[in-house]
């Protein structure tokens, strides 16, 4: 089987990376028109995950001779949302519970918090909720999911709301979600200062991505009445807020992954992807993993094949695309290079993504028939 993988790999000349491609559209449209154009011709207006993405966008735009302002897929949302709702691994719905000390003001279709457009919520020692500027720094209350309904953990280090979100996602489940008065009391009993919780009304990506990357000029939006940002290509892609009705060129993205809802063995899936697209997907980073995780959630089988195979000749896991990566996302007890079938025999295995649950990788026999994800 190893020989089969390497032979096809050499003949296919695969060089594509999983994920997406950016497309600069040199047509002046307002933000809504640009969004419709991207959705009709590509996938959506551009989402930016990190500085690497931003550099790619700048490069492709400059290559086409343009260094002005462009729309990206960010806009200011119109509803309050819990941070944990961005994570598809958890099914927490907003119960609607709020404990405002002072209600936000809704004026001409926009929520105003004083004169500040962004709104992130903190809780005080009395259990009342306040709306604060997201770039101010406060302690953090994180939420850790468990079978008993979850626990709350306070961290006294002062962070911006976005920094607090990143911290909680790295060390726990997410920033705190408070679903009822009992949860509110659990949090309040631990507080000594005003503290960030996970409720926010903030900038939203057109494709509903949970990316927290921001590249604001001078650190934050300067125009409080502007609800759509543009990227200044000639200034390295830094962002500034502007009126959504203004007209600019824009950047779309095209999703390069496709979920095939046909049940095939791993080898059959590999051949199908190479004959009809590019290859079985290689998950070489957390960014690609996020796209694969979202796509796997739409599968009709409990797992989906990836382009991952254990080589008994080389004695390690390899991606069929030939890409090397240290990134791993194995579920506990998987990734050893073999597993035992129903008869107790050791079977050399291939890698699959869980469609639900913790959505991690598992080792399965190549003969199982599953849905799969191709790069296109």
XYZ file of C-alpha atoms in Angstrom:
376
model
C 0.000 0.000 0.000
C 2.885 2.390 0.726
C 4.124 1.811 -2.823
C 0.684 2.689 -4.177
C 0.577 5.972 -2.255
C 3.998 7.169 -3.336
C 3.535 6.116 -6.970
C 0.275 8.036 -7.366
C 1.697 11.009 -5.500
C 4.648 11.317 -7.857
C 2.470 11.023 -10.943
C -0.136 13.511 -9.756
C 2.262 16.424 -9.132
C 0.120 17.686 -6.250
C 1.156 21.121 -5.033
C -2.126 22.691 -3.924
C -2.642 23.608 -0.289
C -5.862 22.794 1.502
C -8.107 25.648 2.510
C -8.948 28.619 0.360
C -7.858 31.030 -2.340
C -8.313 34.793 -2.350
C -9.570 36.660 -5.429
C -9.252 40.415 -5.930
C -12.268 41.872 -7.763
C -11.514 45.273 -9.274
C -15.117 46.475 -9.400
C -16.419 49.267 -7.178
C -19.425 48.165 -5.128
C -20.881 48.891 -1.718
C -20.325 46.268 0.986
C -23.654 44.476 0.484
C -23.204 44.336 -3.290
C -19.674 43.005 -2.845
C -20.954 40.332 -0.467
C -23.601 39.235 -2.993
C -21.044 39.164 -5.805
C -18.627 36.999 -3.808
C -21.359 34.600 -2.740
C -22.573 34.300 -6.311
C -19.166 33.775 -7.918
C -16.932 32.393 -5.162
C -17.667 31.428 -1.558
C -17.926 34.741 0.318
C -16.225 38.037 1.063
C -12.747 37.470 2.471
C -12.282 36.221 6.012
C -8.874 36.883 7.561
C -7.546 34.337 10.064
C -4.044 35.700 10.676
C -1.218 37.877 9.356
C -0.362 35.226 6.768
C -3.843 35.557 5.261
C -3.576 39.340 5.270
C -0.233 39.216 3.491
C -1.683 36.894 0.841
C -4.511 39.353 0.236
C -2.136 42.296 -0.046
C 0.160 40.400 -2.408
C -2.543 39.283 -4.850
C -4.028 42.784 -4.936
C -0.703 44.553 -5.500
C 0.159 42.046 -8.228
C -2.884 43.309 -10.109
C -1.725 46.909 -9.841
C -4.060 48.152 -7.108
C -2.937 49.686 -3.799
C -6.090 51.401 -2.593
C -8.888 50.433 -0.201
C -10.763 47.125 -0.482
C -13.738 45.605 1.274
C -13.187 42.493 3.372
C -15.876 40.293 4.912
C -16.080 41.985 8.310
C -19.074 44.032 9.448
C -20.634 45.122 12.702
C -23.227 42.613 13.928
C -26.690 43.372 15.276
C -27.220 40.810 18.054
C -25.645 39.853 21.358
C -23.815 36.546 21.208
C -21.914 34.267 23.581
C -18.338 33.457 22.629
C -18.918 29.703 23.064
C -21.610 29.780 20.361
C -18.804 30.180 17.809
C -17.498 26.718 18.704
C -19.334 24.012 16.751
C -18.107 21.352 19.193
C -20.563 22.667 21.803
C -24.303 23.080 21.506
C -24.953 25.923 23.940
C -27.883 28.039 22.840
C -28.491 31.547 24.108
C -31.204 31.190 26.773
C -31.870 34.915 26.619
C -30.896 35.438 30.253
C -29.483 38.920 30.865
C -28.742 40.776 34.081
C -28.069 44.294 32.814
C -27.311 47.031 35.255
C -28.160 49.499 32.513
C -29.659 48.470 29.172
C -27.791 49.315 25.971
C -29.261 52.015 23.746
C -30.667 51.074 20.340
C -30.675 54.077 18.056
C -31.369 54.208 14.304
C -30.629 50.526 13.856
C -27.343 50.468 15.783
C -26.545 49.614 19.391
C -24.633 52.452 21.024
C -22.622 51.990 24.192
C -21.923 55.581 25.054
C -20.306 56.623 21.799
C -18.477 53.359 21.278
C -19.535 50.920 18.620
C -18.007 47.776 20.075
C -19.732 46.187 23.058
C -18.274 43.514 25.332
C -19.874 42.571 28.618
C -18.399 42.432 32.098
C -19.949 41.396 35.391
C -19.425 43.189 38.713
C -19.211 41.836 42.252
C -22.948 42.337 42.689
C -23.746 40.173 39.664
C -24.845 43.082 37.474
C -23.730 43.239 33.843
C -22.169 46.269 32.210
C -21.130 47.011 28.654
C -17.498 47.990 28.277
C -15.070 48.932 25.558
C -13.633 45.685 24.243
C -10.073 47.018 24.219
C -10.092 47.889 27.939
C -8.452 45.376 30.262
C -10.200 43.457 33.049
C -9.862 40.071 34.786
C -11.437 37.062 33.082
C -13.963 34.386 34.001
C -13.577 31.234 31.893
C -15.956 28.317 31.491
C -14.851 24.677 31.591
C -17.295 22.183 30.098
C -17.948 18.982 32.073
C -20.703 16.432 32.628
C -21.985 18.280 35.697
C -22.945 21.445 33.851
C -19.579 23.180 33.754
C -17.421 25.161 36.169
C -16.240 28.773 36.211
C -12.605 29.751 36.695
C -11.440 33.288 37.467
C -8.119 34.619 36.210
C -7.033 37.934 37.715
C -4.669 38.970 34.904
C -6.073 42.002 33.115
C -6.745 41.458 29.420
C -8.777 42.964 26.607
C -11.941 41.032 25.791
C -10.309 39.400 22.765
C -7.212 38.474 24.783
C -9.503 37.002 27.444
C -11.320 34.960 24.802
C -8.048 33.584 23.441
C -6.806 32.750 26.950
C -9.985 30.882 27.899
C -10.053 28.923 24.648
C -6.434 27.887 25.123
C -6.746 26.805 28.759
C -10.419 25.948 29.262
C -13.468 25.698 26.998
C -14.266 29.367 26.399
C -15.146 32.662 28.018
C -18.004 32.227 30.477
C -21.546 31.662 29.276
C -24.179 32.542 31.893
C -27.474 30.807 31.166
C -29.576 31.610 34.234
C -29.559 33.273 37.650
C -27.933 30.212 39.231
C -24.961 30.499 36.854
C -24.834 34.215 37.580
C -24.595 33.546 41.312
C -21.855 30.928 40.819
C -19.748 33.488 38.992
C -20.532 36.383 41.323
C -19.427 34.472 44.428
C -15.883 34.267 43.021
C -15.467 37.895 41.940
C -13.398 40.670 43.476
C -13.435 43.048 40.472
C -15.329 43.811 37.298
C -14.615 40.818 35.051
C -15.123 39.933 31.383
C -17.725 37.296 30.478
C -18.349 35.790 27.044
C -21.252 37.964 25.884
C -20.417 40.420 23.154
C -21.811 42.345 20.273
C -18.898 42.765 18.027
C -17.514 42.577 14.546
C -18.822 39.610 12.557
C -17.446 37.869 9.478
C -19.737 37.489 6.478
C -19.270 33.692 6.475
C -19.877 33.572 10.265
C -16.283 32.526 10.894
C -15.081 32.759 14.495
C -11.761 34.396 13.546
C -10.633 36.875 16.210
C -7.872 38.368 14.060
C -7.995 42.165 13.803
C -5.673 44.570 11.992
C -7.070 47.980 12.897
C -5.163 51.152 12.160
C -3.976 52.588 15.494
C -5.269 49.495 17.279
C -9.020 49.936 16.905
C -11.711 51.436 14.650
C -11.467 55.211 14.695
C -14.850 56.095 13.200
C -17.574 55.062 15.632
C -20.314 55.481 13.024
C -18.592 53.188 10.513
C -19.868 49.635 10.510
C -17.863 48.095 7.627
C -14.052 48.089 7.544
C -11.800 48.389 4.518
C -8.219 47.169 4.203
C -5.665 49.737 3.052
C -3.552 47.660 0.663
C -0.932 50.388 0.245
C -0.444 50.446 4.026
C 0.179 46.752 4.448
C -3.497 45.865 4.729
C -4.333 47.745 7.935
C -8.058 48.281 8.494
C -10.198 51.340 9.044
C -13.929 51.733 9.484
C -16.083 53.362 6.845
C -19.690 53.663 5.738
C -21.017 50.414 4.251
C -22.611 52.347 1.380
C -19.230 53.578 0.095
C -17.951 51.906 -3.073
C -14.637 50.059 -3.297
C -13.104 47.021 -4.987
C -13.106 43.943 -2.784
C -11.571 40.565 -2.044
C -13.487 37.280 -2.186
C -12.376 33.841 -1.130
C -12.977 30.437 -2.671
C -13.208 27.410 -0.401
C -10.912 24.703 -1.765
C -12.446 21.799 0.137
C -15.411 19.645 -0.802
C -17.247 17.057 1.292
C -18.172 14.002 -0.769
C -21.212 12.283 0.741
C -20.479 8.935 -0.856
C -19.340 5.957 1.181
C -15.981 4.664 0.010
C -12.984 2.866 1.448
C -9.918 4.994 2.094
C -8.209 3.833 -1.101
C -11.363 4.422 -3.161
C -11.706 7.897 -1.641
C -8.084 8.681 -2.497
C -8.586 7.672 -6.127
C -11.881 9.569 -6.357
C -10.310 12.806 -5.094
C -7.360 12.519 -7.466
C -9.551 11.734 -10.450
C -12.202 14.392 -9.773
C -10.446 17.069 -7.710
C -6.852 17.275 -6.428
C -6.348 14.957 -3.456
C -7.691 13.790 -0.119
C -7.378 16.646 2.337
C -4.176 17.169 4.313
C -4.772 18.786 7.704
C -1.443 20.430 8.422
C -2.491 23.332 10.649
C -5.171 24.466 13.067
C -6.514 26.748 10.346
C -7.125 23.856 7.954
C -8.462 21.794 10.856
C -11.144 24.390 11.497
C -12.365 24.187 7.895
C -12.301 20.389 7.966
C -14.121 20.296 11.307
C -16.931 22.481 10.008
C -17.258 20.454 6.816
C -17.165 17.106 8.637
C -20.151 18.204 10.702
C -22.272 17.927 7.533
C -21.262 14.309 6.805
C -23.701 11.385 6.755
C -21.168 9.033 8.378
C -19.713 9.293 11.918
C -16.217 9.819 10.503
C -14.779 11.236 7.279
C -11.588 10.153 5.545
C -8.545 12.431 5.415
C -5.381 11.890 3.391
C -3.530 10.429 6.369
C -1.984 6.957 6.304
C 0.370 5.048 8.572
C 3.424 3.742 6.709
C 4.608 0.439 8.129
C 7.723 0.786 5.951
C 8.717 4.177 7.358
C 6.978 3.653 10.715
C 5.233 7.037 10.899
C 2.097 8.833 9.722
C 2.251 10.675 6.419
C -0.022 12.908 4.370
C -0.634 11.713 0.836
C -0.022 15.247 -0.482
C 3.598 14.958 0.612
C 3.289 17.908 3.010
C 5.196 17.653 6.282
C 3.630 18.981 9.450
C 4.013 18.528 13.187
C 0.345 19.404 13.681
C -1.725 16.598 15.245
C -5.261 16.353 16.581
C -5.614 12.744 17.716
C -8.384 11.577 19.991
C -7.123 9.770 23.087
C -5.954 6.241 22.287
C -5.569 6.894 18.562
C -2.593 7.685 16.367
C -0.467 4.706 17.391
C -0.225 3.442 13.816
C -2.478 0.451 14.254
C -5.699 -0.578 15.916
C -7.433 -3.851 16.750
C -10.334 -5.022 14.607
C -13.361 -6.890 15.947
C -11.364 -10.114 15.919
C -8.630 -8.585 18.052
C -6.089 -8.465 15.216
C -3.727 -5.549 14.742
C -4.681 -3.648 11.592
C -2.528 -0.947 9.998
C -4.648 2.115 9.823
C -5.624 5.299 8.067
C -6.720 8.599 9.566
C -10.269 9.906 9.770
C -11.901 12.999 11.251
C -14.751 12.589 13.724
C -17.895 14.192 12.311
C -19.310 15.020 15.745
C -18.391 14.962 19.418
C -14.891 16.237 20.104
C -14.180 16.216 16.335
C -10.665 14.859 16.593
C -8.750 12.305 14.518
C -9.160 8.553 14.859
C -7.312 5.523 13.462
C -9.515 3.264 11.329
C -9.080 0.341 8.966
C -8.809 1.464 5.348
C -11.608 -0.944 4.389
C -14.346 0.952 6.245
C -16.611 2.937 3.922
C -17.004 6.604 4.847
C -17.693 10.056 3.453
C -14.496 11.976 2.709
C -13.094 15.451 2.081
C -11.200 16.355 -1.080
C -9.054 19.353 -1.937
C -10.223 20.940 -5.162
